Coordinates of N, CA and C in Angstrom, one line a residue:
X8 N 75.3 101.1 140.0 CA 76.2 101.1 138.8 C 77.4 102.2 139.4
X9 N 78.5 101.7 139.1 CA 79.8 102.6 139.6 C 80.6 103.0 138.2
X10 N 81.0 104.3 138.2 CA 81.9 104.7 137.2 C 83.2 104.9 137.9
X11 N 84.3 104.3 137.8 CA 85.6 104.7 138.4 C 86.6 104.9 137.4
X12 N 87.2 106.1 137.8 CA 88.4 106.6 136.8 C 89.5 107.1 137.8
X13 N 90.7 106.9 137.4 CA 91.9 107.6 138.0 C 91.8 107.3 139.3
X14 N 91.7 106.0 139.7 CA 92.1 105.3 141.0 C 90.9 104.9 141.7
X15 N 91.0 104.7 143.0 CA 90.0 104.0 143.8 C 89.3 105.0 144.9
X16 N 88.9 104.4 145.9 CA 88.3 105.2 147.0 C 89.1 105.9 147.9
X17 N 88.7 107.0 148.4 CA 89.3 107.9 149.4 C 89.4 107.3 150.8
X18 N 90.2 107.7 151.5 CA 90.4 107.4 153.0 C 89.8 108.5 153.8
X19 N 89.0 108.2 154.8 CA 88.3 109.2 155.7 C 89.1 110.2 156.1
X20 N 90.5 110.2 156.5 CA 91.2 111.2 157.1 C 91.6 112.2 156.2
X21 N 91.5 111.8 154.9 CA 91.8 112.8 153.7 C 90.8 113.1 153.0
X22 N 89.6 113.1 153.4 CA 88.4 113.4 152.6 C 87.2 114.3 153.3
X23 N 86.7 115.0 152.3 CA 85.7 115.9 152.6 C 84.4 115.9 151.9
X24 N 83.3 116.0 152.5 CA 82.0 115.9 151.6 C 81.4 117.5 151.6
X25 N 80.6 117.6 150.8 CA 80.0 119.1 150.7 C 78.5 118.9 150.8
X26 N 77.8 119.8 151.5 CA 76.2 119.7 151.5 C 75.8 121.2 151.6
X27 N 74.8 121.4 150.9 CA 74.1 122.8 150.9 C 72.9 122.9 150.2
X28 N 72.3 123.9 150.1 CA 71.0 124.3 149.4 C 71.1 124.3 148.1
X29 N 70.0 123.8 147.4 CA 69.9 123.9 145.8 C 69.6 125.5 145.4
X30 N 68.9 126.1 146.2 CA 68.6 127.5 145.7 C 69.5 128.3 146.7
X31 N 70.3 129.2 146.0 CA 71.2 130.0 146.4 C 70.9 131.5 146.2
X32 N 70.7 132.5 147.1 CA 70.3 133.8 146.5 C 71.4 134.4 145.7
X33 N 71.1 135.2 144.7 CA 72.1 135.8 143.9 C 73.2 136.5 144.6
X34 N 72.8 137.3 145.7 CA 73.9 137.9 146.5 C 74.9 137.0 147.3
X35 N 74.6 135.8 147.4 CA 75.4 134.7 148.2 C 76.3 133.9 147.1
X36 N 76.1 134.1 145.9 CA 76.8 133.2 144.8 C 78.2 133.4 144.8
X37 N 78.6 134.6 144.4 CA 80.1 134.9 144.3 C 80.8 134.8 145.5
X38 N 80.3 135.3 146.8 CA 81.0 135.0 148.0 C 81.1 133.5 148.3
X39 N 80.1 132.8 147.9 CA 80.2 131.4 148.2 C 81.3 130.5 147.3
X40 N 81.3 131.0 146.1 CA 82.4 130.6 145.1 C 83.8 131.0 145.8
X41 N 84.0 132.2 146.2 CA 85.3 132.5 146.7 C 85.6 131.6 148.1
X42 N 84.5 131.4 148.8 CA 84.7 130.8 150.0 C 85.1 129.3 149.8
X43 N 84.4 128.7 148.9 CA 84.7 127.4 148.5 C 86.1 127.2 148.0
X44 N 86.5 127.9 147.1 CA 88.1 127.9 146.7 C 89.0 128.0 147.8
X45 N 88.8 129.0 148.6 CA 89.5 129.2 149.8 C 89.6 127.8 150.8
X46 N 88.4 127.5 151.1 CA 88.4 126.3 151.9 C 88.9 125.1 151.4
X47 N 88.8 124.8 150.1 CA 89.4 123.6 149.6 C 91.0 123.7 149.5
X48 N 91.6 124.9 149.3 CA 92.8 125.1 149.4 C 93.3 125.0 150.8
X49 N 92.7 125.5 151.8 CA 93.0 125.5 153.2 C 93.1 123.9 153.6
X50 N 92.1 123.2 153.3 CA 91.8 121.8 153.8 C 93.1 121.0 153.1
X51 N 93.4 121.3 151.9 CA 94.6 120.6 151.2 C 96.0 121.0 152.0
X52 N 96.2 122.4 152.1 CA 97.3 122.7 152.8 C 97.4 122.4 154.3
X53 N 96.4 122.5 155.1 CA 96.5 122.2 156.5 C 96.1 121.0 157.0
X54 N 95.3 120.2 156.3 CA 94.7 119.0 156.7 C 95.1 118.0 155.8
X55 N 95.6 118.0 154.6 CA 96.1 116.9 153.8 C 94.9 116.4 153.1
X56 N 93.8 117.2 152.9 CA 92.5 116.7 152.2 C 92.7 116.5 150.7
X57 N 92.7 115.5 150.2 CA 92.8 115.5 148.7 C 91.6 114.9 148.0
X58 N 90.7 114.3 148.7 CA 89.5 113.7 148.1 C 88.2 114.4 148.5
X59 N 87.4 114.8 147.6 CA 86.3 115.6 147.9 C 85.0 115.0 147.2
X60 N 83.9 114.9 147.9 CA 82.8 114.2 147.7 C 81.5 115.4 147.6
X61 N 80.8 115.2 146.3 CA 79.6 115.9 146.3 C 78.4 114.9 145.7
X62 N 77.3 115.5 145.8 CA 76.1 114.6 145.5 C 75.5 115.0 144.2
X63 N 76.1 116.0 143.7 CA 75.6 116.2 142.2 C 74.4 116.9 141.9
X64 N 73.8 117.5 143.1 CA 72.5 118.2 143.1 C 72.9 119.7 142.5
X65 N 71.7 120.4 142.2 CA 71.8 121.8 141.8 C 72.2 122.5 142.9
X66 N 72.6 123.9 142.5 CA 73.0 124.8 143.5 C 74.3 124.4 144.2
X67 N 74.5 124.4 145.4 CA 75.9 124.4 146.2 C 76.5 123.1 145.8
X68 N 76.0 122.0 145.7 CA 76.7 120.8 145.2 C 77.5 121.0 143.8
X69 N 76.8 121.8 142.9 CA 77.2 122.0 141.6 C 78.6 123.0 141.8
X70 N 78.3 124.2 142.7 CA 79.3 125.0 142.9 C 80.6 124.5 143.6
X71 N 80.2 123.6 144.4 CA 81.4 122.8 145.1 C 82.2 122.0 144.0
X72 N 81.4 121.2 143.3 CA 82.1 120.3 142.2 C 83.0 121.2 141.3
X73 N 82.5 122.3 140.9 CA 83.3 123.3 139.9 C 84.3 123.8 140.8
X74 N 84.4 124.2 142.0 CA 85.4 124.7 142.7 C 86.5 123.6 142.9
X75 N 86.1 122.4 143.1 CA 87.2 121.2 143.3 C 87.9 121.1 141.9
X76 N 87.3 121.1 140.8 CA 87.7 121.0 139.4 C 88.7 122.1 139.2
X77 N 88.3 123.4 139.6 CA 89.2 124.5 139.4 C 90.4 124.4 140.1
X78 N 90.4 124.0 141.6 CA 91.6 123.8 142.4 C 92.4 122.8 141.7
X79 N 91.8 121.5 141.1 CA 92.5 120.5 140.6 C 93.5 120.9 139.4
X80 N 93.3 121.9 138.9 CA 94.2 122.7 138.0 C 95.5 122.8 138.4
X81 N 95.6 123.2 139.8 CA 96.9 123.4 140.3 C 97.3 122.6 141.6
X82 N 96.4 121.8 142.0 CA 96.7 120.9 143.3 C 96.2 119.6 143.0
X83 N 96.9 118.4 143.7 CA 96.5 117.2 143.3 C 95.2 116.7 144.2
X84 N 94.2 117.3 143.9 CA 92.9 116.9 144.5 C 92.0 116.1 143.5
X85 N 91.0 115.4 144.1 CA 90.2 114.4 143.3 C 88.8 114.7 143.6
X86 N 88.0 114.8 142.5 CA 86.5 114.9 142.7 C 85.6 113.6 142.7
X87 N 84.9 113.3 143.6 CA 84.2 112.0 143.6 C 82.7 112.4 143.6
X88 N 82.1 112.0 142.8 CA 80.4 112.2 142.9 C 79.8 110.8 143.4
X89 N 78.9 111.1 144.3 CA 78.0 110.0 144.9 C 76.7 110.5 144.5
X90 N 76.1 109.8 143.5 CA 74.8 110.3 142.9 C 73.7 109.4 143.4
X91 N 72.4 110.0 143.7 CA 71.6 109.2 144.3 C 70.9 108.0 143.3
X92 N 70.8 108.5 142.1 CA 70.2 107.8 141.1 C 70.4 108.2 139.8
X93 N 70.3 107.1 138.8 CA 70.3 107.7 137.3 C 69.1 108.4 137.1
X94 N 69.3 109.4 136.1 CA 68.2 110.3 135.8 C 67.9 111.5 136.9
X95 N 69.1 111.7 137.6 CA 68.7 112.7 138.6 C 68.5 114.1 138.0
X96 N 69.1 114.2 137.0 CA 69.0 115.6 136.2 C 67.9 115.7 135.3
X97 N 67.0 114.7 135.1 CA 66.0 114.4 133.9 C 65.2 115.7 134.0
X98 N 64.7 116.3 135.0 CA 63.7 117.4 134.9 C 64.3 118.7 135.2
X99 N 65.7 118.8 135.1 CA 66.3 120.1 135.3 C 66.4 120.8 133.9
X100 N 66.6 122.2 133.9 CA 66.6 123.0 132.9 C 67.9 122.8 132.1
X101 N 67.8 123.0 130.8 CA 69.0 122.7 129.9 C 70.3 123.1 130.3
X102 N 70.5 124.3 130.8 CA 71.7 124.9 131.2 C 72.3 123.9 132.5
X103 N 71.4 123.7 133.3 CA 71.7 122.8 134.6 C 72.2 121.4 134.1
X104 N 71.5 120.9 133.2 CA 71.7 119.6 132.7 C 73.1 119.6 132.1
X105 N 73.5 120.6 131.2 CA 74.9 120.7 130.7 C 75.9 120.8 131.6
X106 N 75.8 121.6 132.7 CA 76.8 121.7 133.9 C 76.9 120.3 134.4
X107 N 75.8 119.7 134.7 CA 75.9 118.5 135.3 C 76.6 117.4 134.6
X108 N 76.5 117.3 133.3 CA 77.1 116.3 132.3 C 78.7 116.7 132.2
X109 N 78.9 118.1 132.2 CA 80.2 118.3 132.0 C 81.2 118.0 133.4
X110 N 80.5 118.2 134.6 CA 81.0 117.9 136.0 C 81.3 116.1 135.9
X111 N 80.2 115.5 135.6 CA 80.2 114.1 135.4 C 81.5 113.6 134.7
X112 N 81.5 114.3 133.4 CA 82.9 113.8 132.6 C 84.2 114.2 133.2
X113 N 84.2 115.2 134.1 CA 85.6 115.5 134.6 C 85.8 115.0 135.9
X114 N 84.8 114.3 136.6 CA 84.9 113.9 137.9 C 85.8 112.6 137.9
X115 N 86.7 112.5 139.0 CA 87.6 111.4 138.9 C 86.8 110.0 139.1
X116 N 85.8 110.0 139.9 CA 84.9 108.9 140.0 C 83.4 109.3 140.1
X117 N 82.6 108.6 139.6 CA 81.1 108.8 139.8 C 80.5 107.5 140.1
X118 N 79.6 107.5 141.2 CA 78.8 106.3 141.5 C 77.2 106.6 141.7
X119 N 76.6 105.8 141.0 CA 75.0 105.9 141.1 C 74.8 104.9 142.2
X120 N 74.0 105.4 143.2 CA 73.6 104.4 144.4 C 72.4 103.5 144.0
X121 N 71.5 104.1 143.0 CA 70.1 103.5 142.6 C 70.1 103.6 141.2
X122 N 69.4 102.5 140.7 CA 69.1 102.6 139.1 C 68.0 103.6 138.8
X123 N 67.0 103.8 139.8 CA 66.0 104.8 139.5 C 65.6 105.5 140.9
X124 N 64.9 106.4 141.0 CA 64.6 107.3 142.1 C 63.7 106.4 143.1
X125 N 64.0 106.6 144.4 CA 63.4 105.9 145.5 C 63.1 107.2 146.4
X126 N 62.3 106.9 147.4 CA 61.9 108.0 148.3 C 63.0 108.3 149.3
X127 N 63.9 107.2 149.6 CA 65.0 107.6 150.5 C 66.5 107.9 149.6
X128 N 66.5 107.8 148.3 CA 67.8 107.8 147.6 C 68.7 109.1 147.9
X129 N 67.9 110.1 148.2 CA 68.8 111.4 148.4 C 69.4 111.3 149.9
X130 N 68.7 110.7 150.7 CA 69.3 110.6 152.1 C 70.4 109.6 152.1
X131 N 70.2 108.4 151.4 CA 71.2 107.2 151.2 C 72.6 107.9 150.6
X132 N 72.3 108.8 149.7 CA 73.5 109.4 149.1 C 74.2 110.2 150.1
X133 N 73.5 111.0 150.9 CA 74.2 111.9 152.0 C 74.8 111.1 152.9
X134 N 74.3 109.9 153.5 CA 74.8 108.9 154.2 C 76.1 108.4 153.8
X135 N 76.1 108.1 152.4 CA 77.3 107.4 151.8 C 78.5 108.6 151.9
X136 N 78.2 109.8 151.5 CA 79.2 111.0 151.6 C 79.8 111.1 152.9
X137 N 78.9 111.3 153.9 CA 79.4 111.4 155.3 C 80.3 109.9 155.7
X138 N 79.7 108.9 155.1 CA 80.6 107.6 155.6 C 81.9 107.7 155.1
X139 N 82.3 108.4 154.1 CA 83.6 108.4 153.4 C 84.4 109.6 153.9
X140 N 84.0 110.5 154.5 CA 84.7 111.8 154.9 C 85.1 111.9 156.2
X141 N 86.0 113.0 156.6 CA 86.5 113.2 157.8 C 86.1 114.7 158.2
X142 N 85.7 115.4 157.0 CA 85.1 116.8 157.1 C 84.0 117.0 156.3
X143 N 83.0 118.0 156.8 CA 82.0 118.3 156.1 C 81.9 119.8 155.9
X144 N 82.1 120.4 154.5 CA 81.8 121.8 154.3 C 80.4 122.0 153.9
X145 N 79.7 123.0 154.7 CA 78.4 123.1 154.3 C 77.9 124.5 154.1
X146 N 76.9 124.8 153.5 CA 76.0 125.9 153.3 C 74.7 125.7 153.8
X147 N 74.4 126.0 155.1 CA 73.2 125.8 155.8 C 72.8 127.2 156.3
X148 N 71.7 127.7 155.9 CA 71.2 129.1 156.2 C 70.5 128.9 157.5
X149 N 69.7 128.0 157.7 CA 68.9 127.9 159.0 C 69.2 126.7 160.0
X150 N 70.0 126.9 160.9 CA 70.6 125.9 161.9 C 69.6 125.3 162.7
X151 N 68.2 125.9 162.7 CA 67.2 125.2 163.5 C 66.3 124.3 162.5
X152 N 66.7 124.2 161.4 CA 65.8 123.5 160.4 C 65.7 122.0 160.8
X153 N 64.5 121.4 160.9 CA 64.3 120.2 161.3 C 64.3 119.2 159.9
X154 N 64.0 119.8 158.9 CA 63.7 119.2 157.6 C 64.9 119.6 156.6
X155 N 64.8 118.9 155.6 CA 65.7 119.2 154.3 C 67.0 118.2 154.5
X156 N 67.5 118.2 153.3 CA 68.9 117.2 153.2 C 70.0 117.8 153.7
X157 N 70.3 119.3 153.5 CA 71.4 119.9 154.1 C 71.2 119.6 155.6
X158 N 70.1 120.0 156.3 CA 70.2 120.0 157.7 C 70.5 118.4 158.2
X159 N 69.7 117.6 157.4 CA 69.9 116.2 157.8 C 71.4 115.7 157.7
X160 N 72.1 116.0 156.5 CA 73.4 115.8 156.4 C 74.4 116.4 157.4
X161 N 74.2 117.6 157.9 CA 75.1 118.2 158.8 C 74.8 117.6 160.2
X162 N 73.5 117.2 160.5 CA 73.3 116.3 161.8 C 74.0 115.1 161.8
X163 N 73.8 114.6 160.5 CA 74.5 113.1 160.5 C 76.0 113.4 160.7
X164 N 76.7 114.1 160.0 CA 78.2 114.5 160.0 C 78.6 114.6 161.4
X165 N 77.7 115.4 162.2 CA 78.2 115.8 163.5 C 78.1 114.8 164.4
X166 N 76.9 113.8 164.2 CA 76.8 112.7 165.1 C 77.9 111.6 164.9
X167 N 78.5 111.5 163.7 CA 79.5 110.6 163.5 C 80.9 111.2 163.6
X168 N 80.9 112.4 164.0 CA 82.4 113.0 164.5 C 83.0 113.8 163.4
X169 N 82.5 114.2 162.2 CA 83.3 114.9 161.2 C 83.4 116.3 161.7
X170 N 84.4 116.9 161.3 CA 84.7 118.4 161.6 C 83.6 119.1 160.5
X171 N 82.9 119.9 160.9 CA 81.9 120.7 160.2 C 82.4 122.1 160.2
X172 N 82.5 122.5 158.7 CA 83.0 123.9 158.2 C 81.9 124.5 157.7
X173 N 81.3 125.6 158.3 CA 80.2 126.4 157.8 C 80.7 127.4 156.9
X174 N 80.1 127.6 155.8 CA 80.6 128.8 155.0 C 79.6 130.0 155.4
X175 N 78.5 129.7 156.0 CA 77.7 130.7 156.6 C 77.8 130.1 158.1
X176 N 78.4 131.0 159.0 CA 78.5 130.5 160.4 C 77.1 130.2 160.9
X177 N 77.0 129.1 161.7 CA 75.8 128.8 162.6 C 76.4 128.0 163.7
X178 N 75.8 128.0 164.9 CA 76.0 127.0 165.8 C 75.7 125.5 165.5
X179 N 76.6 124.7 165.4 CA 76.1 123.3 165.0 C 75.2 122.6 166.2
X180 N 75.6 123.1 167.3 CA 74.9 122.6 168.6 C 73.6 122.9 168.5
X181 N 73.0 123.9 167.7 CA 71.5 124.2 167.5 C 70.8 123.2 166.8
X182 N 71.5 122.3 166.2 CA 70.9 121.4 165.3 C 70.5 120.2 166.3
X183 N 69.3 119.6 165.9 CA 68.7 118.6 166.6 C 69.3 117.2 166.1
X184 N 70.2 116.6 166.8 CA 70.7 115.3 166.5 C 69.7 114.3 166.0
X185 N 70.0 113.4 165.1 CA 69.1 112.2 164.7 C 68.7 111.3 166.0

């Protein structure tokens, strides 16, 4: 199911996806919010990026979506949600569900890839975001990680040639490619 509002799909050269951890230590939250706002503005000003993709998960995805919405108040940028499945937020706490619904309402487009959860729906969501982007902004704490959606998405983005922007610097070469 797709919900499309305010226009169609983004072009790769002017699009960026976000990937990062669901759990963010309290001391990283404010620096990450500031870094997200700064990076979105820089991508717009220097690279002409106007289309931003996030997967709607808790943590970094939520922070990235809220940052795009904040920047959208002053710049012509658009937020696209590529969601793994309906019911993604069913088991989340009330406050997280409320933030998710608010972001969903304000997004320029929202696309559910699957009607219900499947074992690979999260990875297919990550693949779809990478396929539509030319840049990948990430929050990856462990560059040697072999498991996890963030490490998978960064490896995938590197493999297909996206420019990787780390909000916590790591050597992308340290990641094992797919």
